[in-house]
Every structure is written in C-alpha cells, then in structure tokens.
Amino acid sequence: KIPGFRPGKAPRRVLESHVGKGPLLQEAAREALPGFYAEAAESAELQVVGPPAFDVEIFEDGKDAEFTATVEVRPEFDLPDYASLQIPYPDWELADEDVQEQLDSLRERFAELDTVQRPAQVGDYVVVTLTGKQGEDKVDDASGEDLLYEVKDPKETESALDEALLGTEAGGIVTFSDTPGEDAGELAGVTLDFTALVKEVKAKRLPDLDDEFALTASEFDTIEELTEDLRKRLARQKRALAAAALRGRVVEAVTEQVDVPLPKALVDAEVRGRLQRLAYQAEQSGLSLQQYLQATGADAETITSQIEAEARKTVKAQLVIDAIGEEIGVEVNREDLGEEVSRHAAQTGRPPEELARFLTHPDRIGGLISDVFRRKAIDHLVEAVQVLSPPPPEPEIDEVEEVEEAAAVEPADDEVGELKPEDA
C-alpha cells in the first residue's frame, strides 16, 4: 500500500523507492523458487521425500535465475527373496483358561459387597473417613467422610494409604503421612498428615456360575449357553488377533532381509507424528506431556530415544512395503477405498458416511490411499511367504457377513482412479 495509489497499482519505480530493490527481489524469489523447483523435480522424475534447501546463485532483474535445490529422495535398494521365508503362525487356539478368565471377569462385574468382621485384606473394600492436615490446619481437598475404598497391595501401589489400611478392622484408627503426586493440583509435592477411621470392612462375594447368573448377566437362559457364546466370540477374537500378528511378523521378517538408507526427513516426520499423538493422549487424560511421561515412570530422554527407534523401524518397513507394492503393480480403486473406510468405521464406531467424508477430504485422502496400497502389498507378502502351522479355515458366519455388507460405503463423489502412495 503506497500513499496516493490503489493497493497493487503503484508504479514499479515508486515501489522500489519505498521498499528497496533487495526486499523486492527476496520476495520475488520466495514466491517463484518453489514453482521452479517443482518443475525441475518433475522433469528429473525425482521421488522427493522432504522439503528442499535452496542455494540461490543468480536471481537478478533481467537475468535467468540459477539456483541449487538440495532435497532427500526415496532411497533405492534391492528387494529380498521373501518367497523362501518361513513364518510361524502366532498362537490362535483358544484355551479353557481364556474362557474361564472371561467368566471370572464377568462375575467380578456382578459381585456384591458383604460386611465382614475381620481385618481388611487385599481386594477388600473399606468405608473410611479420611482427614488430611497440613500442620494443625485441616485440608478439605484431602479429606472425606464415608469413602468406599478398595484396599490394594502396597508393594505394588507403594501407597501409604494401602499400607495403613491393610490389616485394620472396623473401628480402627490409623495415622500416616503422604505426599500427593502431580495430579493433586496445588497439593502436589506437599507432605500431609492423615488420620483414617475405618467404619466397615467389606468383602466381595462373587455370584455362582449357574443359570441364575446367566439370566442376570446376559440374554441367555443357561450357563452352558453363556459359556458357549463366550467361547465362540473369544475364538473369533483370538483368530483375528493372530491374523493381525502374522502380518506384523511377515513385515518384520521381510524388512530384516534388506538394508535401507533412511531419509532423515521421513524419520523426523514420523517422530513428530508420534510425539503429537503422545501429547494428545496426555491432553485426553488431563495432563501435560511432561506429567504424562512422569506417570509412565520414564524420563523424556528415554521416551524420545524409544520413539526415534520405533520411527526408524516404521519408516524402513514403509519404504520396503511401498517398493514391493510398486514391483508387483498394486493398484488402488474406489472399491478398495470403500472397504478401508468401512474397516476404520468398524474400529472407531463412527458412522461410515461421516468417516468417508472425513477421510476422503483432499488434505487426508493421501493417507487413506497409502494405507490401502500398503495393506494390499502386505496381503501379497502373507500369501507369498511360507506360513507354518496355520489354523484351519474359519467357518462362514452369515451374520458377520451381513454386518460387514451393511457397513460398506462408497468413499467419495469424485472419481478415484488407480492410485499409488506417490499420487498422494
């Protein structure tokens, strides 16, 4: 904006006198170089994986621009002979102990509390009035009446409250000191003196595994029907987990067969993504990232080192899978994207139509295409390697097929052709 001229209409000489030639050239270079670079990269058929670093040699009025752009590209490497690999199938068989564990968990949900006349044991509940003091002053935020508290093993929790309550009978009064952690807000790090009055000791009473329990805990009339339903569902679940674990084993085994120079830009991007997800998890828990890391018992340096190692492993696997997908000619079409959207919808519980609109947005469809491309490449690997001791084919379940068919959805209105990760 130059006084006396409409915005963008000032003559060049007037503009140069106000701004200077140097800043104008810098702005012109900033606007023009990315376009020149994109043309050069496309002409050279480079598979770029990171932003360029520019070294401008000539960018002057009336002269041809000359510059050097240094950029990381996808590395070239030889693919291994993965057809000869032998991969043991993960454990897929359901054990009786697995079914019993689920039944016990279900009984825990319907357990009742009975008052008992004995000292509190690990797993018992106590009705306790707790008074916290700082010096002679009562701290209301650290006090409460008739609190129902489950007594845990103090060796595991390292809790002064658990240690004080363990072995205490109804009517007993115990005192102890404790220092609340960072999740205690203003009380964090402040040593307080506590007095606990145990009013009742309650023990859990688990229901018997009989027909009455089946009626209470499920839609089944008998415990045999409930147990059989649990067995079928757990068997399907264990098979699904084993199948997913097999894919991970195959990718890991194939990746180990090849050395891949990892582009720093890809590793850094993966590290940033993992840190962002970690920060989001912390935020969902109401904690800062630092508090979240402290809660895990690991310091920031250790976590960062672990994340970088995992990121390098992930980037290597992605590069290998992408190279295999290109070698075998994997293609991605509308039907593939629709199936991937349905899979995400089933995992997240979101409506397929809503998720389709979200995932096929221009800013996100590239990631969806990459996911499908790699999934199909891994499908090929699982079929190509030698899988040892696989389970027999699972019987068809019409009900499951109907649910999957109902969840199918077209990904977007725009036409999607045969796509690959680089198209993203």
Tab-separated table of N, CA and C in Angstrom, residues 92-180:
chain	number	residue	atom	x	y	z
A	92	TRP	N	-3.179	-69.223	17.970
A	92	TRP	CA	-4.541	-68.851	17.622
A	92	TRP	C	-5.588	-69.690	18.346
A	93	GLU	N	-5.139	-70.764	19.004
A	93	GLU	CA	-6.091	-71.677	19.642
A	93	GLU	C	-6.548	-71.133	20.994
A	94	LEU	N	-7.830	-71.253	21.240
A	94	LEU	CA	-8.419	-70.776	22.500
A	94	LEU	C	-8.270	-71.850	23.567
A	95	ALA	N	-7.778	-71.452	24.726
A	95	ALA	CA	-7.620	-72.373	25.849
A	95	ALA	C	-8.795	-72.242	26.805
A	96	ASP	N	-9.053	-73.301	27.558
A	96	ASP	CA	-10.127	-73.256	28.557
A	96	ASP	C	-9.885	-72.139	29.568
A	97	GLU	N	-8.588	-71.883	29.842
A	97	GLU	CA	-8.266	-70.826	30.804
A	97	GLU	C	-8.726	-69.459	30.306
A	98	ASP	N	-8.698	-69.258	28.993
A	98	ASP	CA	-9.149	-67.986	28.433
A	98	ASP	C	-10.639	-67.776	28.677
A	99	VAL	N	-11.417	-68.837	28.501
A	99	VAL	CA	-12.859	-68.744	28.731
A	99	VAL	C	-13.137	-68.516	30.211
A	100	GLN	N	-12.422	-69.245	31.062
A	100	GLN	CA	-12.644	-69.096	32.496
A	100	GLN	C	-12.273	-67.696	32.966
A	101	GLU	N	-11.233	-67.124	32.383
A	101	GLU	CA	-10.829	-65.761	32.746
A	101	GLU	C	-11.936	-64.766	32.423
A	102	GLN	N	-12.591	-64.944	31.275
A	102	GLN	CA	-13.688	-64.055	30.909
A	102	GLN	C	-14.891	-64.245	31.822
A	103	LEU	N	-15.174	-65.489	32.182
A	103	LEU	CA	-16.273	-65.745	33.114
A	103	LEU	C	-15.993	-65.108	34.468
A	104	ASP	N	-14.756	-65.238	34.949
A	104	ASP	CA	-14.386	-64.628	36.231
A	104	ASP	C	-14.509	-63.114	36.164
A	105	SER	N	-14.108	-62.528	35.024
A	105	SER	CA	-14.228	-61.079	34.859
A	105	SER	C	-15.688	-60.652	34.891
A	106	LEU	N	-16.542	-61.461	34.275
A	106	LEU	CA	-17.974	-61.169	34.273
A	106	LEU	C	-18.548	-61.280	35.678
A	107	ARG	N	-18.094	-62.268	36.435
A	107	ARG	CA	-18.542	-62.411	37.827
A	107	ARG	C	-18.123	-61.203	38.663
A	108	GLU	N	-16.909	-60.685	38.387
A	108	GLU	CA	-16.431	-59.510	39.130
A	108	GLU	C	-17.357	-58.320	38.922
A	109	ARG	N	-17.896	-58.185	37.709
A	109	ARG	CA	-18.782	-57.057	37.417
A	109	ARG	C	-20.083	-57.148	38.202
A	110	PHE	N	-20.500	-58.358	38.538
A	110	PHE	CA	-21.761	-58.539	39.257
A	110	PHE	C	-21.539	-58.937	40.718
A	111	ALA	N	-20.340	-58.694	41.197
A	111	ALA	CA	-20.040	-59.030	42.591
A	111	ALA	C	-20.778	-58.086	43.546
A	112	GLU	N	-21.083	-58.581	44.734
A	112	GLU	CA	-21.705	-57.780	45.784
A	112	GLU	C	-20.761	-57.691	46.969
A	113	LEU	N	-20.948	-56.648	47.785
A	113	LEU	CA	-20.084	-56.428	48.939
A	113	LEU	C	-20.820	-56.810	50.219
A	114	ASP	N	-20.202	-57.674	51.013
A	114	ASP	CA	-20.760	-58.095	52.301
A	114	ASP	C	-19.865	-57.594	53.426
A	115	THR	N	-20.481	-57.035	54.453
A	115	THR	CA	-19.709	-56.587	55.612
A	115	THR	C	-19.149	-57.796	56.352
A	116	VAL	N	-17.861	-57.747	56.714
A	116	VAL	CA	-17.202	-58.858	57.401
A	116	VAL	C	-16.563	-58.347	58.689
A	117	GLN	N	-16.449	-59.236	59.655
A	117	GLN	CA	-15.855	-58.898	60.946
A	117	GLN	C	-14.454	-59.484	61.018
A	118	ARG	N	-13.551	-58.891	60.293
A	118	ARG	CA	-12.145	-59.311	60.280
A	118	ARG	C	-11.299	-58.170	59.750
A	119	PRO	N	-9.969	-58.258	59.900
A	119	PRO	CA	-9.088	-57.213	59.360
A	119	PRO	C	-9.166	-57.154	57.835
A	120	ALA	N	-8.951	-55.970	57.295
A	120	ALA	CA	-9.012	-55.772	55.845
A	120	ALA	C	-7.868	-56.493	55.147
A	121	GLN	N	-8.210	-57.143	54.029
A	121	GLN	CA	-7.237	-57.843	53.210
A	121	GLN	C	-7.167	-57.182	51.835
A	122	VAL	N	-6.135	-57.540	51.078
A	122	VAL	CA	-6.022	-57.033	49.718
A	122	VAL	C	-7.241	-57.481	48.915
A	123	GLY	N	-7.903	-56.554	48.248
A	123	GLY	CA	-9.109	-56.853	47.491
A	123	GLY	C	-10.380	-56.516	48.231
A	124	ASP	N	-10.280	-56.288	49.544
A	124	ASP	CA	-11.452	-55.864	50.313
A	124	ASP	C	-11.735	-54.390	50.056
A	125	TYR	N	-12.955	-53.986	50.440
A	125	TYR	CA	-13.336	-52.578	50.405
A	125	TYR	C	-13.562	-52.116	51.834
A	126	VAL	N	-13.191	-50.872	52.117
A	126	VAL	CA	-13.421	-50.316	53.451
A	126	VAL	C	-14.205	-49.015	53.314
A	127	VAL	N	-15.091	-48.784	54.273
A	127	VAL	CA	-15.758	-47.489	54.397
A	127	VAL	C	-14.937	-46.695	55.395
A	128	VAL	N	-14.335	-45.600	54.937
A	128	VAL	CA	-13.357	-44.901	55.754
A	128	VAL	C	-13.622	-43.396	55.720
A	129	THR	N	-13.398	-42.770	56.870
A	129	THR	CA	-13.409	-41.311	56.957
A	129	THR	C	-11.967	-40.853	57.056
A	130	LEU	N	-11.569	-40.020	56.083
A	130	LEU	CA	-10.173	-39.618	55.968
A	130	LEU	C	-10.045	-38.126	56.245
A	131	THR	N	-9.098	-37.788	57.104
A	131	THR	CA	-8.842	-36.380	57.432
A	131	THR	C	-7.383	-36.073	57.157
A	132	GLY	N	-7.140	-35.112	56.255
A	132	GLY	CA	-5.786	-34.696	55.940
A	132	GLY	C	-5.486	-33.338	56.543
A	133	LYS	N	-4.302	-33.196	57.103
A	133	LYS	CA	-3.902	-31.929	57.731
A	133	LYS	C	-2.523	-31.507	57.260
A	134	GLN	N	-2.360	-30.187	57.180
A	134	GLN	CA	-1.049	-29.597	56.957
A	134	GLN	C	-0.719	-28.799	58.202
A	135	GLY	N	0.115	-29.380	59.033
A	135	GLY	CA	0.322	-28.809	60.361
A	135	GLY	C	-0.917	-29.044	61.197
A	136	GLU	N	-1.511	-27.954	61.722
A	136	GLU	CA	-2.736	-28.062	62.514
A	136	GLU	C	-3.978	-27.745	61.695
A	137	ASP	N	-3.805	-27.398	60.415
A	137	ASP	CA	-4.927	-26.980	59.588
A	137	ASP	C	-5.450	-28.154	58.758
A	138	LYS	N	-6.773	-28.329	58.796
A	138	LYS	CA	-7.398	-29.386	58.008
A	138	LYS	C	-7.395	-28.985	56.530
A	139	VAL	N	-7.103	-29.947	55.667
A	139	VAL	CA	-7.102	-29.728	54.212
A	139	VAL	C	-8.335	-30.422	53.653
A	140	ASP	N	-9.323	-29.617	53.269
A	140	ASP	CA	-10.599	-30.185	52.808
A	140	ASP	C	-10.432	-31.037	51.549
A	141	ASP	N	-9.554	-30.604	50.638
A	141	ASP	CA	-9.377	-31.356	49.394
A	141	ASP	C	-8.715	-32.706	49.616
A	142	ALA	N	-8.154	-32.924	50.810
A	142	ALA	CA	-7.517	-34.205	51.124
A	142	ALA	C	-8.292	-34.953	52.197
A	143	SER	N	-9.563	-34.592	52.377
A	143	SER	CA	-10.389	-35.209	53.425
A	143	SER	C	-11.725	-35.652	52.832
A	144	GLY	N	-12.395	-36.566	53.515
A	144	GLY	CA	-13.703	-37.026	53.063
A	144	GLY	C	-14.307	-38.000	54.048
A	145	GLU	N	-15.640	-38.051	54.087
A	145	GLU	CA	-16.343	-38.945	55.000
A	145	GLU	C	-16.998	-40.090	54.250
A	146	ASP	N	-17.022	-41.252	54.893
A	146	ASP	CA	-17.692	-42.448	54.376
A	146	ASP	C	-17.278	-42.745	52.934
A	147	LEU	N	-15.979	-42.734	52.720
A	147	LEU	CA	-15.443	-43.055	51.407
A	147	LEU	C	-15.335	-44.566	51.245
A	148	LEU	N	-15.744	-45.081	50.091
A	148	LEU	CA	-15.596	-46.510	49.813
A	148	LEU	C	-14.302	-46.696	49.035
A	149	TYR	N	-13.382	-47.443	49.615
A	149	TYR	CA	-12.038	-47.549	49.044
A	149	TYR	C	-11.624	-49.012	48.958
A	150	GLU	N	-11.084	-49.401	47.812
A	150	GLU	CA	-10.573	-50.765	47.640
A	150	GLU	C	-9.128	-50.840	48.110
A	151	VAL	N	-8.863	-51.762	48.995
A	151	VAL	CA	-7.508	-51.931	49.536
A	151	VAL	C	-6.680	-52.735	48.539
A	152	LYS	N	-5.569	-52.160	48.122
A	152	LYS	CA	-4.684	-52.829	47.160
A	152	LYS	C	-3.384	-53.223	47.841
A	153	ASP	N	-2.575	-53.982	47.135
A	153	ASP	CA	-1.299	-54.439	47.678
A	153	ASP	C	-0.328	-53.263	47.715
A	154	PRO	N	0.096	-52.828	48.904
A	154	PRO	CA	1.001	-51.668	48.981
A	154	PRO	C	2.353	-51.914	48.319
A	155	LYS	N	2.742	-53.196	48.154
A	155	LYS	CA	4.002	-53.486	47.466
A	155	LYS	C	3.907	-53.107	45.992
A	156	GLU	N	2.702	-53.163	45.428
A	156	GLU	CA	2.501	-52.807	44.030
A	156	GLU	C	2.196	-51.321	43.865
A	157	THR	N	1.373	-50.775	44.758
A	157	THR	CA	0.954	-49.379	44.621
A	157	THR	C	1.915	-48.399	45.273
A	158	GLU	N	2.715	-48.903	46.250
A	158	GLU	CA	3.582	-48.027	47.045
A	158	GLU	C	2.779	-46.899	47.676
A	159	SER	N	1.533	-47.224	48.064
A	159	SER	CA	0.630	-46.242	48.648
A	159	SER	C	0.665	-46.331	50.166
A	160	ALA	N	0.852	-45.178	50.816
A	160	ALA	CA	0.841	-45.147	52.270
A	160	ALA	C	-0.547	-45.465	52.813
A	161	LEU	N	-1.597	-45.101	52.074
A	161	LEU	CA	-2.962	-45.394	52.497
A	161	LEU	C	-3.220	-46.892	52.489
A	162	ASP	N	-2.817	-47.576	51.434
A	162	ASP	CA	-2.982	-49.030	51.375
A	162	ASP	C	-2.225	-49.709	52.513
A	163	GLU	N	-1.025	-49.263	52.762
A	163	GLU	CA	-0.213	-49.871	53.819
A	163	GLU	C	-0.863	-49.667	55.184
A	164	ALA	N	-1.486	-48.492	55.392
A	164	ALA	CA	-2.111	-48.203	56.686
A	164	ALA	C	-3.400	-48.996	56.872
A	165	LEU	N	-4.193	-49.154	55.804
A	165	LEU	CA	-5.490	-49.822	55.923
A	165	LEU	C	-5.366	-51.337	55.966
A	166	LEU	N	-4.334	-51.895	55.352
A	166	LEU	CA	-4.179	-53.342	55.313
A	166	LEU	C	-4.021	-53.902	56.741
A	167	GLY	N	-4.919	-54.819	57.112
A	167	GLY	CA	-4.865	-55.424	58.443
A	167	GLY	C	-5.641	-54.667	59.502
A	168	THR	N	-6.359	-53.602	59.123
A	168	THR	CA	-7.132	-52.803	60.079
A	168	THR	C	-8.579	-53.298	60.125
A	169	GLU	N	-9.147	-53.429	61.323
A	169	GLU	CA	-10.534	-53.859	61.492
A	169	GLU	C	-11.459	-52.650	61.590
A	170	ALA	N	-12.770	-52.924	61.501
A	170	ALA	CA	-13.762	-51.868	61.681
A	170	ALA	C	-13.605	-51.238	63.056
A	171	GLY	N	-13.646	-49.901	63.118
A	171	GLY	CA	-13.438	-49.183	64.368
A	171	GLY	C	-11.995	-48.778	64.572
A	172	GLY	N	-11.090	-49.297	63.755
A	172	GLY	CA	-9.672	-48.968	63.908
A	172	GLY	C	-9.353	-47.584	63.364
A	173	ILE	N	-8.396	-46.932	64.000
A	173	ILE	CA	-7.933	-45.609	63.580
A	173	ILE	C	-6.437	-45.713	63.274
A	174	VAL	N	-6.055	-45.278	62.099
A	174	VAL	CA	-4.647	-45.322	61.712
A	174	VAL	C	-4.207	-43.929	61.272
A	175	THR	N	-2.934	-43.653	61.456
A	175	THR	CA	-2.352	-42.377	61.031
A	175	THR	C	-1.149	-42.643	60.139
A	176	PHE	N	-0.929	-41.746	59.202
A	176	PHE	CA	0.205	-41.887	58.290
A	176	PHE	C	0.445	-40.547	57.607
A	177	SER	N	1.589	-40.426	56.982
A	177	SER	CA	1.931	-39.230	56.206
A	177	SER	C	2.120	-39.623	54.751
A	178	ASP	N	1.771	-38.706	53.864
A	178	ASP	CA	1.892	-38.997	52.443
A	178	ASP	C	2.097	-37.692	51.678
A	179	THR	N	2.702	-37.803	50.493
A	179	THR	CA	2.938	-36.641	49.632
A	179	THR	C	2.228	-36.867	48.309
A	180	PRO	N	1.129	-36.145	48.045
A	180	PRO	CA	0.387	-36.329	46.792
A	180	PRO	C	1.252	-36.061	45.574
